Tab-separated table of C-alpha atoms (C1' of nucleotides) in Angstrom:
chain	number	residue	atom	x	y	z
A	1	MET	CA	101.456	118.386	116.607
A	2	ALA	CA	101.785	114.628	116.963
A	3	ASP	CA	101.496	113.225	120.458
A	4	ARG	CA	104.705	111.338	121.227
A	5	SER	CA	103.054	109.414	124.068
A	6	ARG	CA	100.897	107.448	121.629
A	7	ARG	CA	102.168	104.101	120.450
A	8	PRO	CA	101.350	102.980	116.914
A	9	ASP	CA	98.269	100.811	116.564
A	10	LEU	CA	99.063	97.117	116.670
A	11	ALA	CA	97.502	96.620	113.256
A	12	ALA	CA	99.606	99.424	111.809
A	13	MET	CA	102.780	97.776	113.084
A	14	ILE	CA	101.829	94.302	111.973
A	15	ALA	CA	100.345	95.003	108.547
A	16	PRO	CA	103.518	96.147	106.759
A	17	LEU	CA	105.493	93.358	108.396
A	18	LEU	CA	103.019	90.793	107.123
A	19	ARG	CA	103.160	92.325	103.673
A	20	GLU	CA	106.925	91.862	103.589
A	21	LEU	CA	106.732	88.333	104.930
A	22	ILE	CA	104.241	87.409	102.234
A	23	ALA	CA	106.322	89.082	99.543
A	24	ALA	CA	109.288	87.008	100.703
A	25	GLU	CA	107.232	83.818	100.546
A	26	GLU	CA	105.991	84.324	97.028
A	27	PRO	CA	109.164	83.457	95.113
A	28	VAL	CA	109.565	80.313	97.241
A	29	LEU	CA	106.001	79.235	96.531
A	30	ALA	CA	106.398	80.048	92.846
A	31	ALA	CA	109.600	77.996	92.661
A	32	HIS	CA	107.649	75.010	93.939
A	33	GLY	CA	104.676	75.764	91.696
A	34	ILE	CA	102.200	76.094	94.532
A	35	SER	CA	99.838	78.893	95.523
A	36	MET	CA	99.636	80.553	98.920
A	37	TRP	CA	96.282	78.905	99.610
A	38	GLY	CA	97.606	75.577	98.426
A	39	TYR	CA	100.459	75.837	100.880
A	40	VAL	CA	98.131	76.889	103.686
A	41	VAL	CA	95.968	73.856	102.941
A	42	LEU	CA	98.933	71.472	103.087
A	43	VAL	CA	100.069	72.935	106.396
A	44	ALA	CA	96.573	72.631	107.858
A	45	LEU	CA	96.128	69.046	106.672
A	46	ASP	CA	99.551	68.007	107.945
A	47	GLY	CA	99.295	69.496	111.402
A	48	SER	CA	95.747	69.004	112.578
A	49	SER	CA	92.864	66.595	112.601
A	50	VAL	CA	90.889	68.486	109.990
A	51	ARG	CA	89.089	66.049	107.705
A	52	THR	CA	86.216	67.665	105.798
A	53	GLN	CA	86.372	70.573	103.385
A	54	ALA	CA	84.055	72.669	105.526
A	55	ALA	CA	86.245	72.131	108.605
A	56	LEU	CA	89.342	72.938	106.582
A	57	ALA	CA	87.813	76.161	105.287
A	58	ALA	CA	86.902	77.202	108.822
A	59	ALA	CA	90.341	76.271	110.139
A	60	ILE	CA	92.211	78.437	107.668
A	61	GLY	CA	89.706	81.288	107.687
A	62	ALA	CA	88.634	80.808	104.083
A	63	ASP	CA	85.248	80.503	102.446
A	64	LYS	CA	84.393	76.904	101.584
A	65	THR	CA	83.789	77.911	97.964
A	66	ARG	CA	87.145	79.497	97.383
A	67	ILE	CA	89.365	76.574	98.319
A	68	ILE	CA	87.787	74.133	95.877
A	69	ARG	CA	89.985	75.100	92.922
A	70	ASP	CA	93.048	74.715	95.139
A	71	LEU	CA	91.879	71.327	96.363
A	72	ASP	CA	91.273	70.232	92.761
A	73	GLU	CA	94.783	71.245	91.805
A	74	LEU	CA	96.412	69.698	94.869
A	75	GLN	CA	94.553	66.469	94.179
A	76	GLU	CA	95.515	66.445	90.486
A	77	ARG	CA	99.147	66.793	91.502
A	78	GLY	CA	98.835	63.972	94.000
A	79	LEU	CA	99.566	66.178	96.994
A	80	ILE	CA	96.281	65.417	98.757
A	81	GLU	CA	93.619	62.729	98.582
A	82	ARG	CA	89.863	63.262	98.576
A	83	THR	CA	87.903	60.154	99.394
A	84	PRO	CA	84.140	59.914	99.947
A	85	ASP	CA	83.170	59.296	103.566
A	86	PRO	CA	81.399	55.900	103.743
A	87	ASP	CA	79.433	57.104	106.772
A	88	ASP	CA	78.095	60.228	105.053
A	89	ARG	CA	78.393	60.198	101.330
A	90	ARG	CA	77.982	63.957	101.060
A	91	VAL	CA	81.346	64.378	102.750
A	92	ARG	CA	84.769	64.052	101.156
A	93	LEU	CA	87.558	63.188	103.571
A	94	LEU	CA	90.807	65.036	103.009
A	95	ALA	CA	94.310	63.714	103.643
A	96	ILE	CA	97.775	64.894	102.740
A	97	THR	CA	99.905	62.413	100.796
A	98	ASP	CA	103.577	61.635	101.330
A	99	ALA	CA	104.375	63.728	98.273
A	100	GLY	CA	102.281	66.552	99.680
A	101	ARG	CA	104.034	66.385	103.004
A	102	ALA	CA	107.438	66.344	101.335
A	103	LEU	CA	106.577	69.422	99.299
A	104	LYS	CA	105.126	71.208	102.301
A	105	ASN	CA	108.221	70.472	104.366
A	106	ALA	CA	110.548	71.673	101.616
A	107	VAL	CA	108.625	74.910	101.193
A	108	GLN	CA	108.353	75.445	104.932
A	109	ASP	CA	112.083	74.928	105.412
A	110	GLU	CA	112.857	77.553	102.811
A	111	ILE	CA	110.319	79.997	104.197
A	112	GLN	CA	111.582	79.637	107.728
A	113	ARG	CA	115.165	80.062	106.602
A	114	GLY	CA	114.066	83.332	105.008
A	115	GLU	CA	112.319	84.401	108.190
A	116	GLU	CA	115.574	84.140	110.102
A	117	HIS	CA	116.447	87.301	108.234
A	118	TRP	CA	113.792	89.135	110.266
A	119	LEU	CA	114.251	87.316	113.540
A	120	SER	CA	117.995	87.959	113.460
A	121	GLU	CA	117.197	91.574	114.309
A	122	LEU	CA	116.179	90.392	117.766
A	123	SER	CA	118.298	89.246	120.656
A	124	ALA	CA	117.941	85.655	121.810
A	125	ASP	CA	115.733	86.709	124.724
A	126	GLU	CA	113.610	89.026	122.633
A	127	ARG	CA	113.186	86.367	120.001
A	128	LYS	CA	112.014	83.798	122.502
A	129	THR	CA	109.580	86.139	124.204
A	130	PHE	CA	108.346	87.558	120.910
A	131	LEU	CA	107.537	84.152	119.431
A	132	ARG	CA	105.911	82.991	122.646
A	133	ALA	CA	103.792	86.137	122.928
A	134	LEU	CA	102.832	85.937	119.285
A	135	GLY	CA	101.794	82.331	119.779
A	136	ARG	CA	99.736	83.324	122.789
A	137	LEU	CA	97.918	86.062	120.886
A	138	SER	CA	97.480	83.779	117.911
A	139	ALA	CA	96.196	80.990	120.166
A	140	GLY	CA	93.682	83.451	121.553
A	141	ASP	CA	92.496	83.936	118.021
A	142	ARG	CA	91.901	80.281	117.559
A	143	ARG	CA	90.079	79.909	120.847
A	144	ARG	CA	87.772	82.786	120.040
A	145	ALA	CA	87.224	81.589	116.494
A	146	ALA	CA	86.513	78.047	117.657
A	147	ARG	CA	83.803	79.263	119.987
A	148	GLY	CA	81.972	80.828	117.054
A	149	ARG	CA	82.021	77.588	115.098
A	150	ASN	CA	80.895	74.131	116.069
A	151	GLY	CA	83.925	73.280	118.168
A	152	ASP	CA	84.804	70.117	116.268
A	153	THR	CA	87.428	70.051	113.553
A	154	THR	CA	86.513	66.865	111.759
B	1	MET	CA	103.053	62.627	110.637
B	2	ALA	CA	103.529	66.254	111.577
B	3	ASP	CA	106.946	67.242	112.815
B	4	ARG	CA	106.554	68.791	116.249
B	5	SER	CA	109.977	70.469	116.053
B	6	ARG	CA	108.705	72.890	113.405
B	7	ARG	CA	107.419	76.217	114.535
B	8	PRO	CA	104.549	77.804	112.611
B	9	ASP	CA	105.577	80.262	109.891
B	10	LEU	CA	105.669	83.840	111.099
B	11	ALA	CA	103.179	84.873	108.434
B	12	ALA	CA	100.818	82.102	109.471
B	13	MET	CA	100.880	83.325	113.069
B	14	ILE	CA	100.507	86.972	112.198
B	15	ALA	CA	97.881	86.822	109.466
B	16	PRO	CA	94.910	85.656	111.574
B	17	LEU	CA	95.880	88.059	114.347
B	18	LEU	CA	95.891	90.948	111.902
B	19	ARG	CA	92.536	89.845	110.545
B	20	GLU	CA	91.033	90.004	114.019
B	21	LEU	CA	92.625	93.340	114.786
B	22	ILE	CA	91.199	94.787	111.582
B	23	ALA	CA	87.775	93.296	112.282
B	24	ALA	CA	87.855	94.976	115.692
B	25	GLU	CA	88.776	98.309	114.127
B	26	GLU	CA	85.992	98.333	111.584
B	27	PRO	CA	83.067	99.194	113.887
B	28	VAL	CA	85.123	101.992	115.411
B	29	LEU	CA	85.956	103.413	112.004
B	30	ALA	CA	82.346	103.038	110.875
B	31	ALA	CA	81.098	104.850	113.981
B	32	HIS	CA	83.273	107.795	113.028
B	33	GLY	CA	82.333	107.552	109.354
B	34	ILE	CA	85.863	107.048	108.115
B	35	SER	CA	87.458	104.348	105.992
B	36	MET	CA	90.511	102.311	106.892
B	37	TRP	CA	92.588	104.095	104.278
B	38	GLY	CA	91.259	107.446	105.435
B	39	TYR	CA	92.383	106.681	108.956
B	40	VAL	CA	95.775	105.479	107.766
B	41	VAL	CA	96.190	108.726	105.844
B	42	LEU	CA	95.363	110.843	108.891
B	43	VAL	CA	97.836	108.913	111.031
B	44	ALA	CA	100.566	109.301	108.416
B	45	LEU	CA	99.937	113.026	107.985
B	46	ASP	CA	99.860	113.642	111.733
B	47	GLY	CA	102.989	111.795	112.655
B	48	SER	CA	105.502	112.390	109.911
B	49	SER	CA	106.845	115.007	107.551
B	50	VAL	CA	105.059	113.579	104.531
B	51	ARG	CA	103.890	116.402	102.280
B	52	THR	CA	103.145	115.246	98.740
B	53	GLN	CA	100.627	112.661	97.594
B	54	ALA	CA	103.337	110.506	96.062
B	55	ALA	CA	105.329	110.501	99.311
B	56	LEU	CA	102.188	109.700	101.282
B	57	ALA	CA	101.341	106.787	99.004
B	58	ALA	CA	104.858	105.408	99.401
B	59	ALA	CA	104.793	105.904	103.156
B	60	ILE	CA	101.616	103.913	103.670
B	61	GLY	CA	102.385	101.280	101.064
B	62	ALA	CA	99.548	102.256	98.763
B	63	ASP	CA	99.412	103.018	95.073
B	64	LYS	CA	99.269	106.744	94.357
B	65	THR	CA	96.131	106.244	92.281
B	66	ARG	CA	94.128	104.486	94.927
B	67	ILE	CA	94.343	107.102	97.670
B	68	ILE	CA	92.921	109.930	95.572
B	69	ARG	CA	89.290	109.167	96.365
B	70	ASP	CA	90.109	109.042	100.067
B	71	LEU	CA	91.980	112.332	99.851
B	72	ASP	CA	89.005	113.889	98.049
B	73	GLU	CA	86.679	112.762	100.790
B	74	LEU	CA	88.964	113.788	103.640
B	75	GLN	CA	89.325	117.200	102.037
B	76	GLU	CA	85.574	117.617	101.511
B	77	ARG	CA	85.049	116.863	105.194
B	78	GLY	CA	87.693	119.397	106.198
B	79	LEU	CA	89.970	116.781	107.750
B	80	ILE	CA	92.929	117.571	105.501
B	81	GLU	CA	94.024	120.444	103.297
B	82	ARG	CA	95.447	120.183	99.805
B	83	THR	CA	97.234	123.335	98.686
B	84	PRO	CA	99.256	123.797	95.492
B	85	ASP	CA	102.996	124.020	96.086
B	86	PRO	CA	104.163	127.474	94.922
B	87	ASP	CA	107.628	126.053	94.216
B	88	ASP	CA	106.378	123.249	91.979
B	89	ARG	CA	102.881	123.731	90.734
B	90	ARG	CA	102.470	120.068	89.842
B	91	VAL	CA	102.572	119.207	93.536
B	92	ARG	CA	99.762	119.502	96.057
B	93	LEU	CA	100.935	119.858	99.629
B	94	LEU	CA	98.983	117.844	102.171
B	95	ALA	CA	98.313	118.828	105.770
B	96	ILE	CA	96.029	117.487	108.456
B	97	THR	CA	93.602	120.007	109.954
B	98	ASP	CA	92.723	120.442	113.623
B	99	ALA	CA	89.444	118.674	112.957
B	100	GLY	CA	91.320	115.856	111.248
B	101	ARG	CA	93.720	115.503	114.131
B	102	ALA	CA	90.862	115.478	116.635
B	103	LEU	CA	89.062	112.748	114.709
B	104	LYS	CA	92.230	110.734	114.323
B	105	ASN	CA	92.988	110.981	118.037
B	106	ALA	CA	89.457	109.950	118.984
B	107	VAL	CA	89.554	106.930	116.686
B	108	GLN	CA	93.050	105.986	117.792
B	109	ASP	CA	92.090	106.142	121.447
B	110	GLU	CA	89.179	103.794	120.872
B	111	ILE	CA	91.234	101.402	118.777
B	112	GLN	CA	94.021	101.231	121.324
B	113	ARG	CA	91.560	100.660	124.132
B	114	GLY	CA	90.244	97.717	122.138
B	115	GLU	CA	93.750	96.400	121.613
B	116	GLU	CA	94.235	96.158	125.352
B	117	HIS	CA	91.931	93.167	125.038
B	118	TRP	CA	94.691	91.333	123.177
B	119	LEU	CA	97.670	92.711	125.062
B	120	SER	CA	96.077	91.788	128.371
B	121	GLU	CA	96.873	88.163	127.543
B	122	LEU	CA	100.534	89.011	128.053
B	123	SER	CA	102.442	89.632	131.262
B	124	ALA	CA	103.933	93.071	131.788
B	125	ASP	CA	107.370	91.842	130.756
B	126	GLU	CA	106.099	89.960	127.752
B	127	ARG	CA	104.087	92.934	126.647
B	128	LYS	CA	107.025	95.277	126.847
B	129	THR	CA	109.346	92.943	124.989
B	130	PHE	CA	106.712	92.038	122.433
B	131	LEU	CA	105.939	95.638	121.528
B	132	ARG	CA	109.619	96.515	121.400
B	133	ALA	CA	110.433	93.545	119.183
B	134	LEU	CA	107.489	94.280	116.952
B	135	GLY	CA	108.628	97.867	116.632
B	136	ARG	CA	112.110	96.675	115.753
B	137	LEU	CA	110.855	94.351	113.036
B	138	SER	CA	108.482	97.013	111.786
B	139	ALA	CA	111.286	99.600	111.792
B	140	GLY	CA	113.316	97.171	109.704
B	141	ASP	CA	110.498	97.253	107.209
B	142	ARG	CA	110.666	100.974	106.976
B	143	ARG	CA	114.420	101.002	106.535
B	144	ARG	CA	114.277	98.420	103.789
B	145	ALA	CA	111.351	100.142	102.112
B	146	ALA	CA	113.008	103.561	102.314
B	147	ARG	CA	116.074	102.236	100.534
B	148	GLY	CA	113.896	101.302	97.579
B	149	ARG	CA	112.416	104.801	97.326
B	150	ASN	CA	114.137	108.149	97.061
B	151	GLY	CA	115.003	108.483	100.726
B	152	ASP	CA	113.098	111.721	101.251
B	153	THR	CA	109.566	111.821	102.620
B	154	THR	CA	108.469	115.286	101.515
C	1	DT	C1'	112.008	113.868	78.443
C	2	DA	C1'	110.519	113.106	83.220
C	3	DT	C1'	107.274	113.752	87.003
C	4	DT	C1'	102.746	114.959	89.773
C	5	DG	C1'	98.318	114.242	90.061
C	6	DT	C1'	94.313	112.354	87.790
C	7	DT	C1'	90.992	109.383	85.240
C	8	DA	C1'	89.548	105.216	82.809
C	9	DT	C1'	90.077	100.428	81.966
C	10	DA	C1'	91.025	95.714	82.933
C	11	DC	C1'	91.951	92.235	86.047
C	12	DT	C1'	92.016	89.611	90.297
C	13	DC	C1'	89.931	88.369	94.317
C	14	DT	C1'	86.081	87.475	97.185
C	15	DA	C1'	81.419	87.034	98.684
C	16	DT	C1'	76.622	85.626	97.375
C	17	DA	C1'	73.299	82.864	95.543
C	18	DA	C1'	71.745	78.816	93.404
C	19	DC	C1'	72.223	73.881	92.325
C	20	DT	C1'	73.114	68.411	93.378
C	21	DA	C1'	73.317	64.762	96.162
C	22	DT	C1'	72.804	63.133	100.209
C	23	DA	C1'	70.978	63.086	105.135
D	1	DT	C1'	64.184	70.579	105.966
D	2	DA	C1'	69.104	70.871	106.498
D	3	DT	C1'	73.889	70.060	105.144
D	4	DA	C1'	78.457	69.063	102.139
D	5	DG	C1'	80.269	70.066	98.189
D	6	DT	C1'	80.039	72.440	93.770
D	7	DT	C1'	79.276	76.005	90.175
D	8	DA	C1'	78.033	80.564	88.309
D	9	DT	C1'	77.375	85.319	88.942
D	10	DA	C1'	78.177	89.783	90.673
D	11	DG	C1'	80.668	92.938	93.411
D	12	DA	C1'	84.731	95.079	95.655
D	13	DG	C1'	89.343	96.067	95.506
D	14	DT	C1'	93.512	96.533	92.958
D	15	DA	C1'	96.887	97.280	89.391
D	16	DT	C1'	97.878	99.087	84.663
D	17	DA	C1'	97.781	102.340	81.188
D	18	DA	C1'	96.933	106.682	79.432
D	19	DC	C1'	96.227	111.682	80.026
D	20	DA	C1'	97.018	116.931	81.236
D	21	DA	C1'	99.866	120.128	83.506
D	22	DT	C1'	104.275	121.361	84.809
D	23	DA	C1'	109.206	120.823	85.371
DNA sequence: TATTGTTATACTCTATAACTATA
DNA sequence: TATAGTTATAGAGTATAACAATA
């Protein structure tokens, strides 16, 4: 018999929720002709001080080899710029363009409007505490992850 | 310039957290010689009234074809039973064994002890509200998902 | 004809290794 | 010798299609 005193594993509660959130994002991304990784890249470049491709890969938890196609495409569409670093010509400095930021903001607005659908199941207090707690746990992630890397994001 | 009034997307906050939770589970699962899907199957069979393979696949969000190997292995190890349904001989009725339940409980205990590491970042109030809100959102998943299927879990 | 469980195939991701150009 | 970026290859994981047995 199942033990009612057990709570579900955190991962088991979160995984299906994430699956639905991603499924809801896909049509929005498709409508704007951008991939999930492409969107993640734009968000990372807009919000942080990430400059090099290696730092970007680390920041978004991707392998440095698997974001190159996305960077190529984003650059071809004029959504990001890749300029050689004069101080170290191995490095290519990344920057989001105005067009890239506009696209990212449009996509993000739509996605967050869709997420209200989920958050509306919570009371105002629950919502506030939930988002804060989630941010805390997520921030813990970043702190732990940062320790394993070189600590700098440029 | 980044707009500070934007909150991160829910998916963007949850995804890295889930990745870490899964990474923390893997050594536990490996120590008990069971795969992630195998564990998910045991949890589903222990806690609900799922009986057929098709219902199980739907319940855990997997394709019916991709759980067969796991079911084979779980059965070989005596952790589940697969018996033909006398009422419909196409169907094989699934049931967790005592050994399966014992393994599942042992793994679950270890996993949840590990999760305290994350939850300890929250205050008692935050923790309570967070888990309740997460359960609510996750329950919403199940309601929405159930509507898309046949409504019965047997 | 539809459905359960199964197998085989193809496809999509991802990780690994190897290469270049710089340092 | 080590590192940033790149490319090519191989592997894992997944979805799709087709099959046999039964309804």
